[in-house]
PDB file of C-alpha atoms in Angstrom:
ATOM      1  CA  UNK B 186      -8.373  52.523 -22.136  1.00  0.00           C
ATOM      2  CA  UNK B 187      -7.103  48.657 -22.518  1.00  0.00           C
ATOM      3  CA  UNK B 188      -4.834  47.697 -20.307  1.00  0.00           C
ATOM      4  CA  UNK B 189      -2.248  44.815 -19.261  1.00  0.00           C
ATOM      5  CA  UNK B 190      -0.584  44.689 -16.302  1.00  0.00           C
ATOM      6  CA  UNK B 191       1.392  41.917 -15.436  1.00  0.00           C
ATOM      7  CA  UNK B 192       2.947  41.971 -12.017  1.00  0.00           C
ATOM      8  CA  UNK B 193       5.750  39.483 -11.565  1.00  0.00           C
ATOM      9  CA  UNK B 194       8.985  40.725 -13.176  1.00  0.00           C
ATOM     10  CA  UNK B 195      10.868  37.610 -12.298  1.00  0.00           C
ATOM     11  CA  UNK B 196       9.895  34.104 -11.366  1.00  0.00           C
ATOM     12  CA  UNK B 197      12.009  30.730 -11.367  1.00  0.00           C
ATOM     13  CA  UNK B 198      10.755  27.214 -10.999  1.00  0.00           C
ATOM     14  CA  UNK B 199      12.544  23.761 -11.054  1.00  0.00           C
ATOM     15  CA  UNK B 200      12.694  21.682 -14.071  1.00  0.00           C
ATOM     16  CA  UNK B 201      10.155  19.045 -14.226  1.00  0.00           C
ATOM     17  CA  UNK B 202       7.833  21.374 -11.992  1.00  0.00           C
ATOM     18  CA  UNK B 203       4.477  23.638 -11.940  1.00  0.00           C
ATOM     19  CA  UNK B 204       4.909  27.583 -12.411  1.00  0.00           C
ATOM     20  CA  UNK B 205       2.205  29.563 -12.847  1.00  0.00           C
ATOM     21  CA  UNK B 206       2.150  33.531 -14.526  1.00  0.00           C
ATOM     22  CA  UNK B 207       0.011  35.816 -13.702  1.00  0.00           C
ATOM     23  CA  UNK B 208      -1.566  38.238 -15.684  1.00  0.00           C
ATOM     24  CA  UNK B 209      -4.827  40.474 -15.481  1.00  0.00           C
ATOM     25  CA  UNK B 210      -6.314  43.060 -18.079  1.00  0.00           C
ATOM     26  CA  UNK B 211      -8.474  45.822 -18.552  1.00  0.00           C
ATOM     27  CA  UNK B 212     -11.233  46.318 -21.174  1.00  0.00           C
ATOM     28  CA  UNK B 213     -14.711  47.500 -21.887  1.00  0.00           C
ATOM     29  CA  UNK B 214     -15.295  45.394 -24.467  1.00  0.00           C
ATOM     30  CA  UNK B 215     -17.037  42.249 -24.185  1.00  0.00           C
ATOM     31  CA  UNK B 216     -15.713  40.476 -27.211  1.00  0.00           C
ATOM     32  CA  UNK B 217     -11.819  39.976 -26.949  1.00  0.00           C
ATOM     33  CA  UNK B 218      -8.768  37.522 -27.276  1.00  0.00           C
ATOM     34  CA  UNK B 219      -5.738  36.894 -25.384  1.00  0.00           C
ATOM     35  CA  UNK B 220      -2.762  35.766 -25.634  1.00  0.00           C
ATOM     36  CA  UNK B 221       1.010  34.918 -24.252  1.00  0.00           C
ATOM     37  CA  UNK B 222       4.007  34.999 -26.116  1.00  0.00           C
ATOM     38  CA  UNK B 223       7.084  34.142 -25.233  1.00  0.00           C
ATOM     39  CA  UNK B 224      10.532  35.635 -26.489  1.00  0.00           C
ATOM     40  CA  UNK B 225      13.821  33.497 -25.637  1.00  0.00           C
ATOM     41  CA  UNK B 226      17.055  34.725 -25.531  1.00  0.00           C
ATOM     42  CA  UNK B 227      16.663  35.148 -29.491  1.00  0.00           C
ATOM     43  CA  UNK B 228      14.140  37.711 -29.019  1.00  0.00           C
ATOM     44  CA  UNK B 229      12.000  35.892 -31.371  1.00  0.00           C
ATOM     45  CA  UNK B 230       7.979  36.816 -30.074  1.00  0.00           C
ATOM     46  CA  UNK B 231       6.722  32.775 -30.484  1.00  0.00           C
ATOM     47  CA  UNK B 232       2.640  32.835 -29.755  1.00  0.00           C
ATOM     48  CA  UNK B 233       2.565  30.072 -26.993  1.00  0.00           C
ATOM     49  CA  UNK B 234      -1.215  29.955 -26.635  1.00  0.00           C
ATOM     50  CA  UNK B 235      -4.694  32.238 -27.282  1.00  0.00           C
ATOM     51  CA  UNK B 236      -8.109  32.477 -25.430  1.00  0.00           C
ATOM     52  CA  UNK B 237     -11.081  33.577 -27.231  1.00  0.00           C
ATOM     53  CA  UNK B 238     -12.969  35.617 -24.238  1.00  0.00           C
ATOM     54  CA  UNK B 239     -16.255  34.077 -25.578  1.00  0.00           C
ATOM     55  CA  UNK B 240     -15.354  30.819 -25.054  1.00  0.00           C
ATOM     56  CA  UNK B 241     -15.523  29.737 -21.414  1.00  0.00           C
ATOM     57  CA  UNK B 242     -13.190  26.316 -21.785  1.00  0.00           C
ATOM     58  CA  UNK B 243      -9.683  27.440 -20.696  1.00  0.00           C
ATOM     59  CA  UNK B 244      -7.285  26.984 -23.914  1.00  0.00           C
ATOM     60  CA  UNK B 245      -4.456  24.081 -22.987  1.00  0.00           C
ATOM     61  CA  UNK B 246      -1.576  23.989 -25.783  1.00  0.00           C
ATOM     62  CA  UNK B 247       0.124  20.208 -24.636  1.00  0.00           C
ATOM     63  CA  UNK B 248       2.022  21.770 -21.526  1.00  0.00           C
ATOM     64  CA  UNK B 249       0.692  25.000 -21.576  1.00  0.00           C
ATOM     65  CA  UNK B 250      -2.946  26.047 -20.162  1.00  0.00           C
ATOM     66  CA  UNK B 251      -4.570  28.938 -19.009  1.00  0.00           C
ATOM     67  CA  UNK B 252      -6.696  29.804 -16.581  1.00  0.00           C
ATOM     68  CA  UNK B 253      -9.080  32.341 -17.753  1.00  0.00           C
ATOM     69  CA  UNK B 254     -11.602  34.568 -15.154  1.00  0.00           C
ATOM     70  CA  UNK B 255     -13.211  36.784 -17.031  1.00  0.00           C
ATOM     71  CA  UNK B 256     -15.390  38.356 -14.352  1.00  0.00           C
ATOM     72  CA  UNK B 257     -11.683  38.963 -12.728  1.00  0.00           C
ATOM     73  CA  UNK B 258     -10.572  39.749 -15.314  1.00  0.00           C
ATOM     74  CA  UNK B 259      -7.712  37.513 -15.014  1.00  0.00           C
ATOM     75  CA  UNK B 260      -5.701  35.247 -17.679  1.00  0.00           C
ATOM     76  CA  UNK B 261      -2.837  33.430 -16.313  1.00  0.00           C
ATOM     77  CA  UNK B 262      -0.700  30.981 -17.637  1.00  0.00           C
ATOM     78  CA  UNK B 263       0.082  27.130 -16.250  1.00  0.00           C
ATOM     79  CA  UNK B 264       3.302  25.489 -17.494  1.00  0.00           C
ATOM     80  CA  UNK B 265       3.475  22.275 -16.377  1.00  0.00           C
ATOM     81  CA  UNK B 266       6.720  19.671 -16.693  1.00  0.00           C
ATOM     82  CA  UNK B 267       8.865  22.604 -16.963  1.00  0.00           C
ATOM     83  CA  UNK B 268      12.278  22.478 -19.203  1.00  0.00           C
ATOM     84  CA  UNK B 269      14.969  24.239 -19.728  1.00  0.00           C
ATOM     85  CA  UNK B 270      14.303  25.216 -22.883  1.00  0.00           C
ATOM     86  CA  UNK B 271      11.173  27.367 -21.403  1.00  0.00           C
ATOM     87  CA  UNK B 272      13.083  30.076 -20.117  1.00  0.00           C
ATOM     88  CA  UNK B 273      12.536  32.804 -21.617  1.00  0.00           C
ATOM     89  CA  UNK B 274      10.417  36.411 -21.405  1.00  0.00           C
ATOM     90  CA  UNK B 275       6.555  35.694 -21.475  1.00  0.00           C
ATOM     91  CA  UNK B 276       4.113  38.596 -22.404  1.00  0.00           C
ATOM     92  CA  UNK B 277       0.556  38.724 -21.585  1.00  0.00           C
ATOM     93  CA  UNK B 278      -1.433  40.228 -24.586  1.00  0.00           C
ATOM     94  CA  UNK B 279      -4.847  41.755 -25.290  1.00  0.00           C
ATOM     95  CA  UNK B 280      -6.671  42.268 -29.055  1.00  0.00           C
ATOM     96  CA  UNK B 281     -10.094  43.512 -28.780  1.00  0.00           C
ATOM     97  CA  UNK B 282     -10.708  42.651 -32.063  1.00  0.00           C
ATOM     98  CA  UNK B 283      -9.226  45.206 -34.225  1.00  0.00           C
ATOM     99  CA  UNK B 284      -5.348  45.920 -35.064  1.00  0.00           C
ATOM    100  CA  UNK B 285      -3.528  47.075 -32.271  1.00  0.00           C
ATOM    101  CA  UNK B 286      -2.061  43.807 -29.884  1.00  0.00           C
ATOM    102  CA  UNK B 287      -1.342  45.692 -26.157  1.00  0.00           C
ATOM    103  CA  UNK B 288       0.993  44.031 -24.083  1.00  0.00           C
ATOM    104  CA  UNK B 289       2.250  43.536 -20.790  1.00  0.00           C
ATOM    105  CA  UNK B 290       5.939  44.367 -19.770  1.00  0.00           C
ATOM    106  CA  UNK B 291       6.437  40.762 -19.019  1.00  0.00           C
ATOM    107  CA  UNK B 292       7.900  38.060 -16.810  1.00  0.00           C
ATOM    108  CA  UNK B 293      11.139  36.630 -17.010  1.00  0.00           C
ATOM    109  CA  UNK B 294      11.526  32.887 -16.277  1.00  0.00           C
ATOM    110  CA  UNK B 295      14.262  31.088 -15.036  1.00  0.00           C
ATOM    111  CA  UNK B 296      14.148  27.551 -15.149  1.00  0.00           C
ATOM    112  CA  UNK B 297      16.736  25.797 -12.480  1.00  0.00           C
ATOM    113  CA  UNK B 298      18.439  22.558 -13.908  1.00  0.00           C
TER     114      UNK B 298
ATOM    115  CA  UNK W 229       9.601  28.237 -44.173  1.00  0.00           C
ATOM    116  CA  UNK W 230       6.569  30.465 -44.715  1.00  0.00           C
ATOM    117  CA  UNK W 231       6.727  33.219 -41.367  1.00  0.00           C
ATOM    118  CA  UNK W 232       7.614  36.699 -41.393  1.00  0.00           C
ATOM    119  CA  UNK W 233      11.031  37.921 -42.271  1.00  0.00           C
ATOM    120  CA  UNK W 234      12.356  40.765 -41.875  1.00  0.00           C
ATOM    121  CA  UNK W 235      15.627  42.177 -42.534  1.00  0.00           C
ATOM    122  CA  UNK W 236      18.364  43.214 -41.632  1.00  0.00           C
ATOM    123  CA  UNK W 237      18.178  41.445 -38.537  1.00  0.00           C
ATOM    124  CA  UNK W 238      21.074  43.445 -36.940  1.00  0.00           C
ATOM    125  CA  UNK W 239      21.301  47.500 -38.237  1.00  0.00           C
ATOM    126  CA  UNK W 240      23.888  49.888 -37.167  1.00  0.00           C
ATOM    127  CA  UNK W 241      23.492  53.854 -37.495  1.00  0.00           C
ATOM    128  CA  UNK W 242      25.375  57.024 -36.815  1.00  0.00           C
ATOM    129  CA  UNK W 243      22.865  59.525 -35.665  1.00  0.00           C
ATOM    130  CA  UNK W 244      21.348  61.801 -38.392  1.00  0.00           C
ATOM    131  CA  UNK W 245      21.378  58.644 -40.731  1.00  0.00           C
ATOM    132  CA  UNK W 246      18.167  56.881 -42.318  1.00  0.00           C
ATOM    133  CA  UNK W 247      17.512  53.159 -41.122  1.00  0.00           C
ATOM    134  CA  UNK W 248      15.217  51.332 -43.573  1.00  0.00           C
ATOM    135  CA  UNK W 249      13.451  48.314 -41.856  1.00  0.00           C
ATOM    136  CA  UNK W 250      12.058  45.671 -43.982  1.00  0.00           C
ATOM    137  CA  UNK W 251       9.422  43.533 -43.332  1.00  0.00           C
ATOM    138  CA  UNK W 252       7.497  40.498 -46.018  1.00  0.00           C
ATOM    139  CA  UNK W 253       4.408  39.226 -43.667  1.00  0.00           C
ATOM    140  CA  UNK W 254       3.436  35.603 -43.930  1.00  0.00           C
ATOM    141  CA  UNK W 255       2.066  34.595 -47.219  1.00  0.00           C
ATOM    142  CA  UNK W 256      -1.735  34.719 -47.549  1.00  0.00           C
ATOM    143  CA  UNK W 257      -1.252  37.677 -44.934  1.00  0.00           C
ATOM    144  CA  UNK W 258      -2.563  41.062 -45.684  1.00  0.00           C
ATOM    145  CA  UNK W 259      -2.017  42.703 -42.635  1.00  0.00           C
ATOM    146  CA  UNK W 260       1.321  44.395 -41.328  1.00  0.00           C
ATOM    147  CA  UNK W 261       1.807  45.724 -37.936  1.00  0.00           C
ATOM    148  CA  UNK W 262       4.810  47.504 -36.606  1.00  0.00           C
ATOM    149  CA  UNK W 263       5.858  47.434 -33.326  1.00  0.00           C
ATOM    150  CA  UNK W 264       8.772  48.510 -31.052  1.00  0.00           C
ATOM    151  CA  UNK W 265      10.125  46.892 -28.099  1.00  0.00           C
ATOM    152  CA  UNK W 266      12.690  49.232 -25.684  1.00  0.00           C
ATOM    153  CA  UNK W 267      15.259  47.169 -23.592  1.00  0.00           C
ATOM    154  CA  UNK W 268      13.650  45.634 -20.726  1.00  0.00           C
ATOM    155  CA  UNK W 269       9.912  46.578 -21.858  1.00  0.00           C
ATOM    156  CA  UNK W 270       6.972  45.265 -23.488  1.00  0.00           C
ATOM    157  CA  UNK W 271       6.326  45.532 -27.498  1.00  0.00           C
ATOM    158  CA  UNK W 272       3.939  48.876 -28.387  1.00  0.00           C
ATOM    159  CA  UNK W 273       2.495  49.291 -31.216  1.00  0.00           C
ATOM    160  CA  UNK W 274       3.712  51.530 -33.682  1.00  0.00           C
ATOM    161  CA  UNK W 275       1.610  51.391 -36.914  1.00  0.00           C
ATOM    162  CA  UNK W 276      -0.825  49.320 -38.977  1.00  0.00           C
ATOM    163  CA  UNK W 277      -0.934  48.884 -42.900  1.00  0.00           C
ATOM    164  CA  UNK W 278      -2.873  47.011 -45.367  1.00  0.00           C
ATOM    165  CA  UNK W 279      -1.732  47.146 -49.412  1.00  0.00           C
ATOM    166  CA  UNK W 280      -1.419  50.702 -50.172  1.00  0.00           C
ATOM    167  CA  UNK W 281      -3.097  51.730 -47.197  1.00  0.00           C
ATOM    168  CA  UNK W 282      -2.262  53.316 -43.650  1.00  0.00           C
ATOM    169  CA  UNK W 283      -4.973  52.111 -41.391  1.00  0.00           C
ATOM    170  CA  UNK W 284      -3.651  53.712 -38.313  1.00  0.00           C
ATOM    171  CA  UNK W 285      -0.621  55.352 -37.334  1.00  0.00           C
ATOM    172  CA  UNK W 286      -1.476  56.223 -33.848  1.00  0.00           C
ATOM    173  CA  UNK W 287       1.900  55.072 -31.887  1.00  0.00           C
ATOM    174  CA  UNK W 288       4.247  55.912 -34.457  1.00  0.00           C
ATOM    175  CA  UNK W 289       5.878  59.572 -33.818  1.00  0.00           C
ATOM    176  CA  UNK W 290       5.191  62.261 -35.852  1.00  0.00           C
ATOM    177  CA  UNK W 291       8.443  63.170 -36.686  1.00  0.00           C
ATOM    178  CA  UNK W 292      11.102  60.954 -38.291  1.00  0.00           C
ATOM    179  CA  UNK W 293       8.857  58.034 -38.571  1.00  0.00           C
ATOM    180  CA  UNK W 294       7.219  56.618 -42.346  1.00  0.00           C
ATOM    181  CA  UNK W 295       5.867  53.274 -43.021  1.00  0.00           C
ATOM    182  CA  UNK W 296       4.577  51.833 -46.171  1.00  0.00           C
ATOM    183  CA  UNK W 297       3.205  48.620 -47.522  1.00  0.00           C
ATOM    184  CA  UNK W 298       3.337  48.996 -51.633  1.00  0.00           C
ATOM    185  CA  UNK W 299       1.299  46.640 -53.616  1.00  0.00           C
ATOM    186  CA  UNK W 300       4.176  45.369 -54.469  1.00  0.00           C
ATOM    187  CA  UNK W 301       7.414  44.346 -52.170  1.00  0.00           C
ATOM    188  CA  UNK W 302       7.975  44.305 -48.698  1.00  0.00           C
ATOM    189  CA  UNK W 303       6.123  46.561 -46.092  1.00  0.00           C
ATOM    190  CA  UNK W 304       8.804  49.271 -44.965  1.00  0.00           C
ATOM    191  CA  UNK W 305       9.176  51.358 -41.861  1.00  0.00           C
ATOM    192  CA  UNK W 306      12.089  54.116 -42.533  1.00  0.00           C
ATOM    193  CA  UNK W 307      13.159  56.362 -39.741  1.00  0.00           C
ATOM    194  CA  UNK W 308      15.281  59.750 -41.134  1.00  0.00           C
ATOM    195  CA  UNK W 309      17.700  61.560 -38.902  1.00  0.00           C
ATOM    196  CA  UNK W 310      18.155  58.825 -36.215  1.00  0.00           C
ATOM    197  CA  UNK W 311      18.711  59.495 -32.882  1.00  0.00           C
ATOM    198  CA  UNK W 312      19.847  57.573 -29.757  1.00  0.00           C
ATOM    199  CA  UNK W 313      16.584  56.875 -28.466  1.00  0.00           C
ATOM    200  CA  UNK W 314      15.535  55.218 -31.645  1.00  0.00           C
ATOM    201  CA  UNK W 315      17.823  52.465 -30.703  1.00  0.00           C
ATOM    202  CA  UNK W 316      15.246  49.498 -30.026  1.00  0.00           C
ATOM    203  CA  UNK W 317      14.196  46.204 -31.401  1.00  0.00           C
ATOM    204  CA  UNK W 318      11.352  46.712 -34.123  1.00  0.00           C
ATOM    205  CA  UNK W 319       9.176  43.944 -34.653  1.00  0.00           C
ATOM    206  CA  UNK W 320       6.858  43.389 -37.591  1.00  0.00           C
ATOM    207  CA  UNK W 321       3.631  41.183 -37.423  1.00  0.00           C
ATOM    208  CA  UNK W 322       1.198  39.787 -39.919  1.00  0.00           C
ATOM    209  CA  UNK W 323      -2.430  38.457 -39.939  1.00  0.00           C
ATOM    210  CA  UNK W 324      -4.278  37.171 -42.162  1.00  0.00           C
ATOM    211  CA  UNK W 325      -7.994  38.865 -43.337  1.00  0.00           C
ATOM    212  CA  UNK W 326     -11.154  38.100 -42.402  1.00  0.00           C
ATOM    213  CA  UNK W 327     -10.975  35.233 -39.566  1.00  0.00           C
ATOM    214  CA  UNK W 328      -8.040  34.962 -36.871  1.00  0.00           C
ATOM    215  CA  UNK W 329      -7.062  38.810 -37.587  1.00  0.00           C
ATOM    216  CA  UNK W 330      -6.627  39.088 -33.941  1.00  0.00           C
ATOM    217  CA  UNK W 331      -3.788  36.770 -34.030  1.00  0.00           C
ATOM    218  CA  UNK W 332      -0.582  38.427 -34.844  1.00  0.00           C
ATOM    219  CA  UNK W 333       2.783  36.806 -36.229  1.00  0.00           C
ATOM    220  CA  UNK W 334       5.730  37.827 -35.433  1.00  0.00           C
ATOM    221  CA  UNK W 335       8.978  38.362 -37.616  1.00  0.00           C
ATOM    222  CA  UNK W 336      12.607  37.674 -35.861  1.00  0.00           C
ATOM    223  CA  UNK W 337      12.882  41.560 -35.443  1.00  0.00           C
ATOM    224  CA  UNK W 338      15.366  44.428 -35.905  1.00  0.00           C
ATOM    225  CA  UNK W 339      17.533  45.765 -33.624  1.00  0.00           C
ATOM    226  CA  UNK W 340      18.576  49.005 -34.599  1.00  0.00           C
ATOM    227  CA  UNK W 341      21.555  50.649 -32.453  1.00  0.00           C
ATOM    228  CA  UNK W 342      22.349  54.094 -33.443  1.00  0.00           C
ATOM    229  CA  UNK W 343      25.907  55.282 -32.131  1.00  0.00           C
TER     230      UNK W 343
END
């Protein structure tokens, strides 16, 4: 079974500073992607940035960038220069290739002004 | 603009009414997902259609639940006899074939509240 677990329900971080999410996965498969979306107050589901689990270079979107372990099975997600317009609900996602996205339950954001 | 829609954006039933979600995926798309997001929780996935074609249904109940992508017109996802626990926000995705199938595009969504 594919799984995505991400364990921080709620973090906050000062505007013009580093947060970091944190998300890990479960898969057999050796071929994957991964992504995070995140869904403002709008509940609009914007894809933020996507990792090919082939590709060892860590994907970097301007201030977004991941940092992706693959042995640990890890994927989390570096916002840097933080504003206020990044608060918002970020989910962790898995696609092993075929139709079905999973996703994690997500981590709120607060960004403090 | 050239993304998903879907509509209505905002749906209001009584229960034992039908709610007819809409979707139109992202032009040169041929791939519609269905998904449905419960307050507080993560999107799961619901159903996936190409033209004319259910590919798989697998987290779509048994009961209630149709979806359908004609070869013509928007895909649809129709829920009869609505209940309170159908209210949720229903999101429809797209993807194009062949390369970058794994990435999914998201419509605004519809939240469905049934009273």
């Amino acid at each position: 079974a594919q799984t995505v677990t991400q364990s921080q329900p709620e973090m906050s971080v000062q505007e013009a500073e580093t947060v970091t999410l944190s998300c890990t996965y479960d898969t057999s498969e050796s071929d994957y992607y991964l992504f995070w979306y995140k869904q403002p107050p709008s509940r609009q589901m914007i894809l933020v940035i996507r990792q090919e689990a082939y590709k060892q270079q860590n994907a970097t979107e301007n201030r977004f960038s991941v940092n992706f372990q693959k042995a640990a099975k890890s994927f989390s997600l570096k916002i840097s220069d933080s504003q206020l317009g990044d608060a918002a609900m970020y989910f962790c996602a898995l696609n092993t290739g075929g139709f079905k996205t999973i996703f994690g339950a997500g981590t709120r954001l607060f960004v403090k002004a | 603009n050239a993304g998903v829609m879907q509509n209505p954006r905002h749906l209001v039933r009584r229960r034992g009414q039908e709610a007819r979600l809409r979707c139109s995926p992202m032009k040169g798309h041929s791939h519609v997902y269905w998904y449905r997001q419960l307050p507080e929780e993560g999107l799961k996935f619901m159903v996936y259609l190409q033209k004319e074609n259910i590919i798989d249904e697998s987290g779509m109940p048994k009961e209630r639940f149709s979806a359908e992508f004609p070869k013509e017109g928007p895909s649809i996802l129709r829920i009869q006899q609505v209940v309170r626990g159908d209210s949720a926000a229903y999101f429809c995705a797209s993807s194009p074939l062949g390369t970058d199938q794994e990435t999914q595009y998201f419509g605004p969504g519809t939240r469905l509240l049934v009273l």
